[in-house]
Amino acid sequence: MLDYLVVGSGFAGLSLAYRLRDAGFTVQVLEAGSDVGGTWYWNRYPGAYCDIESLEYQLGLPTLLQQEWRWQGKFASQREIEAYLQFVADRLELRPMIQFSQFVEKAQWDESTRTWQIATRQGLAVAARHVVFATGCLSKAQYPRIAGLDTFRGQLLHTGAWPREGVDFTGKRVAVIGTGSSGVQVIPEIARQAQRLYVFQRTANYVLPVRNELLSDDELARRRAAFVQERKAAFRSPAGVAADAPLDRTDPALTPEKLEAELERRWNAGNAFSFLGALPDVFVNLESNRIIADFFRKKIRQIVQNPVLFEKIVPRDYPIGAKRLCLGMHYYDALQKPNVEVVDISQSGIQQISASSIQTAEAAYEVDAIVFATGFDAITGALAQIEIKANGQTLRDAWAQGAHAYLGVLVSGFPNVFLVTGPNSPSVFGNVVVAIEQHVEWIVRLACTLRDQGKIRLEVARDVEEQWRTQVNAIAKDSIFKMTETQSWYMGDNVPGKPREFLPYLGGFGAFQEICDASAERGYPGIERK
Ligand code: N01
């Protein structure tokens, strides 16, 4: 019987496979896609790239990876990240451990044998002592329910499940629904090809322009030499990335002019974390938040000349950062092209879809293709679609009133299950690769402790998990996420019926690392082992 069955072969699955094998465990990975990559396998829409710098968005262990892989640009495209993850799988000889095109449908705990029985849709059955779900936070594509959608005769696409063979929009009339991080990336690319592009915008978003640039050999060599130190710093940082420190609001020398100049500098640098983090209380103080948002609006006004278009796309409805800040290359330029029209659906939404059109309260738009850039059932969606069952209860039911996991990893009632970047952990509230590594290291250390103690079963105590959840909620309580009614995947309420709750841990990566380290050093209190 296997020691560990890992579900998923993205950053988390590959990292786990390597670290658990290295620690002497038997490991198998099941992957739904036909190759490695996870999120970066499925999200292959044109224009997809990562908005965290490539040199920070890579695995830390083993160190040979950063020395051997050559990133081309400051920001990496989906293709480059996918190629990187293929390189990781090959270089670390992980492929023999992975079975592809296996979608895990069920995982059932057998208390009598203390094993998990795992079944895939394709008919594979595997028994393992432990299961690790490395299924990703933004991997279950979310399709809106719109009347008549099933009658549409043109092409239907979702950015999160883009066809491998690509799509040619030349000469077509295309609709993109959604203007979040995925929408603002795909829109400029489709605008380049399509005869006509309709952008259906429900909420105007803040889109920070970024400029990509090639990495010189010198810069690469410098960063490679500094990587280990930089990664250590990332573990202790607020968001898992290197960013400028916040300004000191109490400093009398920080005049409005100086603040403005500093915001301008951070805007030009195109680093979301430096820009948004210019004022330390941007997530808890609506006045500070407004200063940054006003600056943002002023910048959009400088880019968008047409006052009617500006009024349509300027974000006014929510505090900056309450939905994840988008980064875009040429987004505002694309919206000003003659073949592009922004359709404001903030008031009455999309009424209906017919065989060939999208209908709003005001007009019908004839289209050949609809691209849903409507996001994900985030953090819990990929897990809830699997029937994970222990002692008569499914994980889906356990989370019916809100998701919870101790440190984002362990769920009471589900022995020998580990999540990676689950609810109540920093997860995607920053650099997810760093969040993944925090979890992988903690899981492997705990796995080794269990083995060294001669135990085969672990489960977090319910009260310990509940205390952690309370702590996570207490931190979020006074934040802009709770102060306003802003809907987002952070809160879960982008999915109809999903309980509204701030799912990530907001205390910062550094604080989270300290809590994880303290748990390990104190012998994992609250985690019962038998
Ligand atoms: O999804 P989203 P995403 N009718 O949920 C709209 C990461 N990511 O795929 O705001 C009409 O952010 C919805 O409107 P509203 C990143 O963490 C990273 O774009 O709810 N519109 C919104 O505009 C990101 O945050 C990268 O009013 C509907 C959009 O669809 C996360 O993934 C790239 C609708 C959904 O935005 C998710 O981003 C891409 C409806 N019924 C993604 N339903 C990079 O690294 C939803 N919308 C750069």
XYZ file of C-alpha atoms and ligand atoms in Angstrom:
578
model
C 0.000 0.000 0.000
C 1.124 3.523 -0.785
C 2.212 5.883 1.961
C 0.954 8.972 0.128
C -1.430 9.517 -2.729
C -1.155 13.050 -4.099
C -3.973 14.513 -6.189
C -2.764 17.079 -8.717
C 0.532 17.815 -10.429
C 0.814 21.580 -10.427
C 3.359 23.434 -8.316
C 2.021 21.793 -5.143
C 1.727 18.228 -6.426
C 5.177 18.222 -7.985
C 6.761 19.765 -4.949
C 5.090 17.218 -2.666
C 6.019 14.280 -4.871
C 9.640 15.336 -4.760
C 9.822 16.148 -1.043
C 7.872 13.076 0.146
C 9.880 10.709 -2.062
C 13.062 12.366 -0.842
C 11.934 11.725 2.740
C 11.627 8.008 1.952
C 7.856 7.596 1.465
C 6.165 5.741 -1.358
C 4.173 8.261 -3.396
C 1.868 8.237 -6.382
C 0.321 11.249 -8.105
C -2.993 11.276 -9.949
C -3.551 14.104 -12.408
C -6.711 14.956 -14.364
C -4.820 16.642 -17.210
C -2.716 14.888 -19.812
C 0.457 16.525 -18.526
C 1.774 18.384 -15.499
C 0.987 22.029 -14.781
C -2.293 22.161 -12.860
C -3.708 25.677 -13.084
C -1.020 26.495 -15.629
C -2.089 23.539 -17.759
C -5.740 24.562 -17.954
C -5.482 28.375 -18.082
C -3.885 28.543 -21.531
C -5.979 31.383 -22.925
C -4.155 33.919 -25.124
C -2.440 36.569 -23.042
C -2.201 34.392 -19.909
C 0.824 35.216 -17.838
C 1.647 35.473 -14.185
C 1.477 38.826 -12.446
C 4.150 37.863 -9.921
C 7.731 38.146 -11.151
C 9.034 34.912 -12.628
C 12.103 34.844 -10.393
C 9.825 34.808 -7.363
C 7.244 32.463 -8.831
C 9.366 29.303 -8.855
C 10.079 26.443 -6.509
C 12.782 26.883 -3.911
C 13.693 23.224 -3.469
C 15.830 21.665 -4.724
C 18.074 24.640 -5.411
C 19.348 23.155 -8.673
C 16.034 24.159 -10.261
C 16.655 27.891 -10.033
C 20.223 27.478 -11.181
C 19.290 25.500 -14.278
C 16.028 27.048 -15.460
C 16.343 30.247 -17.449
C 13.350 32.560 -17.226
C 13.060 34.768 -20.283
C 11.098 37.726 -18.979
C 10.425 39.622 -15.775
C 6.905 38.153 -15.952
C 6.378 34.662 -17.340
C 3.693 33.643 -19.782
C 1.505 30.587 -19.245
C 3.583 28.764 -21.862
C 6.799 29.480 -20.053
C 5.430 28.417 -16.663
C 3.979 25.254 -18.142
C 7.352 24.500 -19.761
C 9.036 25.192 -16.413
C 6.783 22.702 -14.620
C 7.498 20.120 -17.335
C 11.182 20.781 -16.752
C 10.685 20.265 -12.995
C 8.923 16.940 -13.599
C 11.671 15.755 -15.965
C 14.668 17.061 -14.063
C 13.504 15.569 -10.759
C 12.401 12.355 -12.498
C 8.873 12.673 -11.168
C 7.012 11.450 -14.250
C 7.152 7.743 -13.338
C 5.220 8.650 -10.171
C 2.389 10.400 -12.047
C -0.622 8.881 -13.756
C -2.194 11.355 -16.158
C -5.781 11.706 -17.367
C -7.079 10.381 -14.056
C -9.773 12.546 -12.489
C -10.193 11.631 -8.827
C -13.894 11.327 -8.115
C -14.018 9.608 -4.747
C -11.881 9.150 -1.676
C -13.292 6.982 1.096
C -11.688 6.493 4.518
C -11.708 2.970 5.947
C -11.278 3.248 9.716
C -10.796 -0.495 10.195
C -7.698 -0.614 8.003
C -6.822 3.040 8.380
C -6.523 3.547 4.691
C -7.988 5.767 2.014
C -9.597 4.098 -0.992
C -9.369 6.388 -3.979
C -11.300 5.977 -7.220
C -10.976 7.884 -10.483
C -13.619 8.575 -13.129
C -11.521 6.507 -15.518
C -11.833 3.444 -13.266
C -8.536 3.390 -11.412
C -8.617 2.318 -7.738
C -5.750 3.055 -5.358
C -5.286 2.458 -1.625
C -3.096 4.777 0.392
C -2.401 5.508 4.037
C -2.593 9.257 3.441
C -4.069 11.506 0.768
C -2.850 14.971 -0.073
C -5.141 17.159 -2.140
C -2.928 19.472 -4.177
C -5.875 20.469 -6.326
C -5.284 24.218 -6.485
C -7.184 27.264 -5.265
C -8.277 28.599 -8.645
C -8.906 25.438 -10.609
C -12.661 24.826 -10.642
C -13.995 27.035 -13.429
C -17.153 28.954 -12.593
C -19.806 29.346 -15.308
C -22.623 31.817 -14.691
C -26.201 30.631 -14.896
C -27.754 32.656 -17.690
C -31.124 31.870 -19.240
C -30.796 30.352 -22.703
C -27.087 29.564 -22.420
C -27.667 26.004 -23.628
C -29.322 27.297 -26.807
C -26.243 29.196 -27.989
C -24.967 27.715 -31.262
C -21.606 29.465 -31.470
C -18.420 28.616 -29.603
C -18.433 28.638 -25.771
C -15.117 28.996 -23.985
C -13.875 29.523 -20.435
C -10.479 31.064 -19.736
C -9.902 28.423 -17.044
C -10.460 25.487 -19.401
C -9.013 26.706 -22.682
C -8.641 24.180 -25.524
C -5.089 22.916 -26.048
C -5.307 23.454 -29.800
C -6.030 27.190 -29.352
C -8.793 29.286 -30.904
C -8.721 31.505 -33.981
C -10.959 34.563 -33.590
C -10.077 36.103 -36.950
C -13.131 37.716 -38.538
C -15.380 36.723 -35.632
C -17.693 38.647 -33.347
C -16.707 37.753 -29.830
C -18.100 38.446 -26.362
C -15.951 38.334 -23.254
C -17.951 38.149 -20.034
C -15.917 39.199 -17.018
C -13.232 41.790 -16.387
C -11.184 40.221 -13.578
C -7.529 39.140 -13.841
C -8.266 36.622 -16.618
C -10.575 38.932 -18.573
C -8.163 41.849 -18.617
C -5.453 39.570 -19.990
C -7.479 37.861 -22.691
C -9.287 41.028 -23.905
C -6.254 42.734 -25.550
C -5.360 39.490 -27.334
C -8.854 38.891 -28.689
C -9.139 42.580 -29.625
C -6.100 42.086 -31.868
C -7.826 39.304 -33.829
C -11.584 39.634 -33.672
C -13.667 41.620 -36.099
C -15.740 42.874 -33.156
C -15.267 42.403 -29.429
C -17.949 43.087 -26.829
C -16.669 43.315 -23.277
C -19.499 42.593 -20.841
C -18.473 44.378 -17.673
C -20.459 43.933 -14.474
C -17.935 45.644 -12.203
C -15.274 48.082 -13.382
C -11.949 46.939 -11.989
C -8.633 48.477 -11.037
C -6.104 47.297 -13.650
C -2.504 48.223 -12.945
C -0.528 48.464 -16.191
C 2.580 46.286 -16.220
C 5.387 46.287 -18.692
C 7.228 43.092 -19.286
C 10.927 43.162 -20.075
C 13.570 40.583 -20.916
C 15.839 39.389 -18.147
C 19.477 40.053 -18.915
C 22.122 37.427 -18.176
C 23.628 39.724 -15.543
C 20.318 40.230 -13.760
C 19.626 36.507 -13.869
C 23.059 35.669 -12.438
C 22.603 38.216 -9.658
C 19.171 36.877 -8.725
C 20.304 33.259 -8.886
C 23.098 34.037 -6.449
C 20.628 35.738 -4.126
C 17.776 33.233 -4.508
C 18.133 31.325 -1.242
C 18.248 34.543 0.763
C 15.353 36.000 -1.203
C 13.197 32.934 -0.621
C 13.941 33.031 3.112
C 12.882 36.667 3.117
C 9.722 35.774 1.168
C 8.724 33.255 3.860
C 8.956 36.044 6.458
C 7.348 38.769 4.329
C 3.710 39.951 4.368
C 2.761 38.444 0.988
C 5.547 36.077 -0.058
C 7.115 38.553 -2.455
C 9.757 41.238 -2.375
C 7.987 44.581 -2.303
C 8.788 48.124 -1.227
C 8.095 48.748 2.436
C 4.966 50.753 3.264
C 5.304 54.476 3.836
C 5.210 55.826 7.356
C 1.978 57.821 7.648
C 3.137 59.360 10.921
C 6.253 60.844 9.323
C 5.716 64.632 9.156
C 8.002 64.714 6.108
C 5.445 62.678 4.159
C 3.638 65.606 2.548
C 0.774 65.010 0.079
C 3.222 65.873 -2.721
C 5.722 63.282 -1.538
C 3.005 60.680 -1.191
C 1.838 61.422 -4.720
C 5.390 61.135 -6.076
C 5.875 57.828 -4.299
C 2.599 56.445 -5.659
C 3.691 57.539 -9.122
C 6.995 55.683 -8.721
C 5.236 52.527 -7.545
C 2.672 52.804 -10.336
C 5.469 52.985 -12.900
C 7.202 49.970 -11.350
C 4.045 47.927 -12.027
C 4.408 45.873 -8.833
C 0.948 45.274 -7.351
C 2.248 44.573 -3.871
C 4.413 47.709 -3.717
C 1.666 49.865 -5.132
C -1.182 48.592 -3.022
C 1.039 48.314 0.045
C 2.208 51.933 -0.195
C 0.029 52.729 2.806
C 0.294 50.082 5.521
C -3.388 50.207 6.443
C -4.842 50.015 2.932
C -6.810 46.863 3.842
C -8.209 48.181 7.115
C -8.621 51.923 6.735
C -11.105 53.192 4.164
C -9.533 56.660 4.144
C -6.070 55.298 3.256
C -7.709 53.052 0.756
C -9.447 56.023 -0.848
C -6.161 57.914 -1.267
C -4.722 55.055 -3.307
C -7.948 54.474 -5.231
C -8.224 58.194 -6.112
C -4.674 58.169 -7.422
C -5.572 55.106 -9.483
C -8.635 56.783 -10.963
C -6.558 59.816 -11.892
C -4.105 57.580 -13.746
C -6.884 55.853 -15.662
C -8.205 59.271 -16.669
C -4.778 60.080 -18.142
C -4.806 56.882 -20.206
C -8.449 56.901 -21.311
C -9.138 60.065 -23.297
C -12.804 59.480 -24.069
C -14.853 60.771 -21.094
C -17.815 58.473 -21.816
C -15.613 55.395 -21.896
C -13.763 56.621 -18.808
C -17.010 56.922 -16.842
C -17.939 53.408 -17.902
C -14.719 51.711 -16.877
C -13.511 53.724 -13.903
C -13.817 51.649 -10.718
C -15.903 53.384 -8.076
C -17.965 50.615 -6.536
C -15.539 49.041 -4.108
C -12.347 49.748 -2.164
C -9.187 49.002 -4.079
C -7.907 45.531 -3.165
C -11.291 44.225 -1.969
C -11.287 42.283 -5.216
C -7.852 41.125 -6.249
C -5.961 43.918 -8.008
C -5.656 43.075 -11.707
C -2.475 43.567 -13.672
C -2.800 44.162 -17.364
C -0.655 44.732 -20.398
C -2.379 47.152 -22.820
C -5.822 46.622 -21.236
C -6.980 50.243 -21.322
C -5.479 50.635 -24.823
C -7.501 47.633 -26.009
C -10.753 49.123 -24.699
C -10.123 52.224 -26.824
C -9.797 50.310 -30.098
C -12.513 50.940 -32.707
C -13.493 47.246 -32.874
C -14.048 47.025 -29.095
C -17.178 48.006 -27.183
C -17.618 47.888 -23.440
C -21.146 46.844 -22.493
C -22.000 48.015 -19.005
C -24.179 45.355 -17.370
C -23.790 46.640 -13.824
C -27.458 47.581 -13.510
C -29.429 44.765 -15.065
C -26.928 42.070 -16.031
C -27.327 39.802 -19.019
C -31.007 38.998 -19.544
C -30.698 36.061 -21.872
C -28.559 34.221 -24.371
C -30.111 33.031 -27.628
C -28.782 30.891 -30.477
C -26.623 33.735 -31.762
C -26.802 36.664 -29.369
C -26.429 38.031 -25.877
C -29.324 40.160 -24.724
C -29.202 42.918 -22.167
C -32.069 45.186 -21.084
C -30.995 47.666 -23.775
C -29.828 45.646 -26.785
C -29.006 42.298 -28.374
C -25.405 41.615 -29.407
C -24.899 39.112 -32.229
C -21.798 37.010 -31.539
C -20.010 33.942 -32.918
C -18.190 33.080 -29.684
C -18.612 33.721 -25.971
C -15.602 33.687 -23.670
C -16.417 33.273 -20.002
C -13.753 35.000 -17.957
C -16.012 34.497 -14.968
C -13.496 33.029 -12.568
C -13.504 30.106 -10.220
C -15.204 28.401 -7.339
C -12.070 29.319 -5.449
C -10.191 27.542 -2.666
C -12.884 24.951 -1.937
C -14.387 24.257 -5.387
C -11.859 21.690 -6.579
C -12.260 19.768 -3.309
C -16.024 19.982 -3.083
C -16.423 18.311 -6.471
C -14.715 15.159 -5.107
C -16.648 12.895 -2.785
C -14.201 12.870 0.112
C -15.861 10.792 2.799
C -14.833 9.719 6.280
C -16.948 8.241 9.076
C -20.209 8.868 7.233
C -19.580 12.499 6.385
C -18.383 14.154 3.190
C -16.068 17.132 3.169
C -18.680 18.952 1.113
C -21.208 18.519 3.945
C -18.664 19.392 6.616
C -18.145 22.701 4.809
C -21.807 23.391 4.036
C -21.928 26.251 6.576
C -18.465 27.557 5.702
C -15.081 26.038 4.958
C -12.479 25.466 7.660
C -9.104 23.786 7.953
C -6.473 23.966 10.656
C -3.642 26.061 9.174
C -5.340 25.429 5.831
C -4.038 21.832 5.911
C -5.981 19.546 8.274
C -9.746 19.127 8.661
C -11.229 17.537 11.781
C -13.208 14.403 11.016
C -10.949 13.603 8.065
C -7.992 11.581 9.316
C -4.834 11.296 7.241
C -5.960 13.950 4.769
C -3.812 16.952 3.972
C -4.804 19.975 1.915
C -2.323 22.330 0.304
C -3.247 26.036 0.507
C -6.692 25.178 1.807
C -9.142 27.591 3.472
C -7.826 29.576 6.444
C -4.265 29.782 5.119
C -2.539 32.644 3.251
C -2.919 30.615 0.016
C -3.635 32.983 -2.840
C -3.457 36.158 -0.761
C 0.046 36.747 -2.084
C 2.598 34.569 -3.862
C 0.930 31.156 -3.975
C 4.184 29.335 -4.765
C 5.633 30.513 -1.467
C 2.373 29.561 0.272
C 2.614 26.109 -1.293
C 6.183 25.659 -0.085
C 5.226 26.683 3.447
C 2.586 23.960 3.433
C 4.692 21.316 1.729
C 7.520 21.745 4.217
C 5.104 21.620 7.158
C 3.346 18.521 5.804
C 6.586 16.639 5.108
C 7.946 17.490 8.546
C 4.725 16.281 10.177
C 4.750 13.120 8.031
C 8.294 12.335 9.174
C 7.375 12.945 12.828
C 4.421 10.578 12.543
C 6.599 7.888 11.017
C 9.380 8.404 13.589
C 6.803 7.981 16.363
C 5.579 4.725 14.798
C 2.035 6.117 14.303
C -0.191 5.660 11.292
C -3.207 7.888 11.945
C -3.496 11.608 12.527
C -6.397 13.968 12.933
C -6.694 17.520 14.154
C -8.916 18.044 17.202
C -12.144 19.864 16.405
C -11.644 22.557 19.050
C -8.131 23.328 17.821
C -9.373 23.686 14.273
C -12.241 25.874 15.481
C -9.879 28.105 17.473
C -7.783 28.619 14.367
C -10.846 29.490 12.314
C -11.915 31.999 14.963
C -8.454 33.559 14.848
C -8.590 33.790 11.039
C -12.038 35.397 11.133
C -10.988 37.832 13.867
C -8.155 39.139 11.697
C -10.478 39.549 8.708
C -13.223 41.188 10.785
C -11.877 44.730 10.640
C -10.699 44.563 7.043
C -12.196 46.091 3.918
C -13.404 42.599 3.009
C -15.809 42.616 5.922
C -16.472 46.358 6.098
C -18.118 46.398 2.690
C -20.434 44.124 0.750
C -17.935 43.664 -2.091
C -18.466 40.307 -3.756
C -15.405 38.308 -4.709
C -13.925 34.847 -4.741
C -12.011 35.828 -1.570
C -15.397 35.859 0.152
C -16.799 32.858 -1.704
C -19.860 34.825 -2.750
C -19.030 34.843 -6.457
C -20.600 31.368 -6.390
C -24.364 31.247 -5.822
C -25.196 29.558 -2.515
C -21.629 29.473 -1.216
C -21.422 30.846 2.342
C -19.974 34.348 2.517
C -16.780 34.151 4.540
C -13.277 35.503 4.069
C -11.434 32.289 3.235
C -7.719 33.179 3.279
C -5.643 33.965 6.387
C -4.964 37.692 6.341
C -2.241 37.889 8.987
C 0.607 37.704 6.480
C 2.975 35.006 5.262
C 5.587 35.810 7.908
C 3.172 35.474 10.818
C 1.775 32.278 9.316
C 5.270 30.802 8.980
C 5.927 31.531 12.657
C 2.687 29.792 13.658
C 3.534 26.731 11.540
C 7.090 26.602 12.923
C 5.812 26.935 16.489
C 3.361 24.080 15.965
C 6.175 21.811 14.724
C 8.571 22.848 17.455
C 5.982 22.248 20.191
C 5.295 18.750 18.864
C 2.075 19.519 16.950
C -0.312 20.180 19.824
C -3.913 19.478 18.909
C -3.005 16.920 16.264
C -3.960 13.530 17.669
C -1.759 10.669 16.569
C -2.317 6.924 16.975
O -11.950 35.626 -12.018
P -12.594 36.787 -11.112
P -10.588 35.649 -12.845
N -22.275 38.078 -15.390
O -13.505 36.092 -10.183
C -17.468 38.533 -13.790
C -6.022 34.598 -10.450
N -5.517 34.931 -11.761
O -10.491 34.338 -13.554
O -16.732 41.487 -10.365
C -21.345 38.974 -15.684
O -11.545 37.659 -10.527
C -17.076 39.188 -12.502
O -17.846 40.335 -12.268
P -18.057 40.882 -10.757
C -6.128 35.864 -9.605
O -5.886 35.548 -8.275
C -4.251 35.395 -11.831
O -10.474 36.853 -13.636
O -18.396 39.695 -9.929
N -20.114 38.973 -15.186
C -15.598 39.467 -12.782
O -15.431 40.600 -13.571
C -7.561 36.247 -9.834
O -8.095 37.104 -8.854
C -3.743 35.769 -13.029
O -19.140 41.864 -10.860
C -19.799 37.996 -14.337
C -15.191 38.237 -13.581
O -16.377 37.703 -14.147
C -8.231 34.903 -9.874
O -7.326 34.073 -10.588
C -4.500 35.665 -14.174
C -20.714 37.004 -13.980
C -14.557 37.169 -12.717
O -13.391 37.655 -12.159
C -9.564 34.880 -10.578
O -9.489 35.702 -11.731
C -5.789 35.177 -14.081
C -22.004 37.074 -14.541
N -22.950 36.191 -14.230
C -6.287 34.804 -12.873
N -20.115 36.157 -13.118
C -2.385 36.303 -13.078
O -1.460 35.845 -12.465
C -18.857 36.615 -12.954
N -18.664 37.731 -13.687
C -2.203 37.477 -13.879
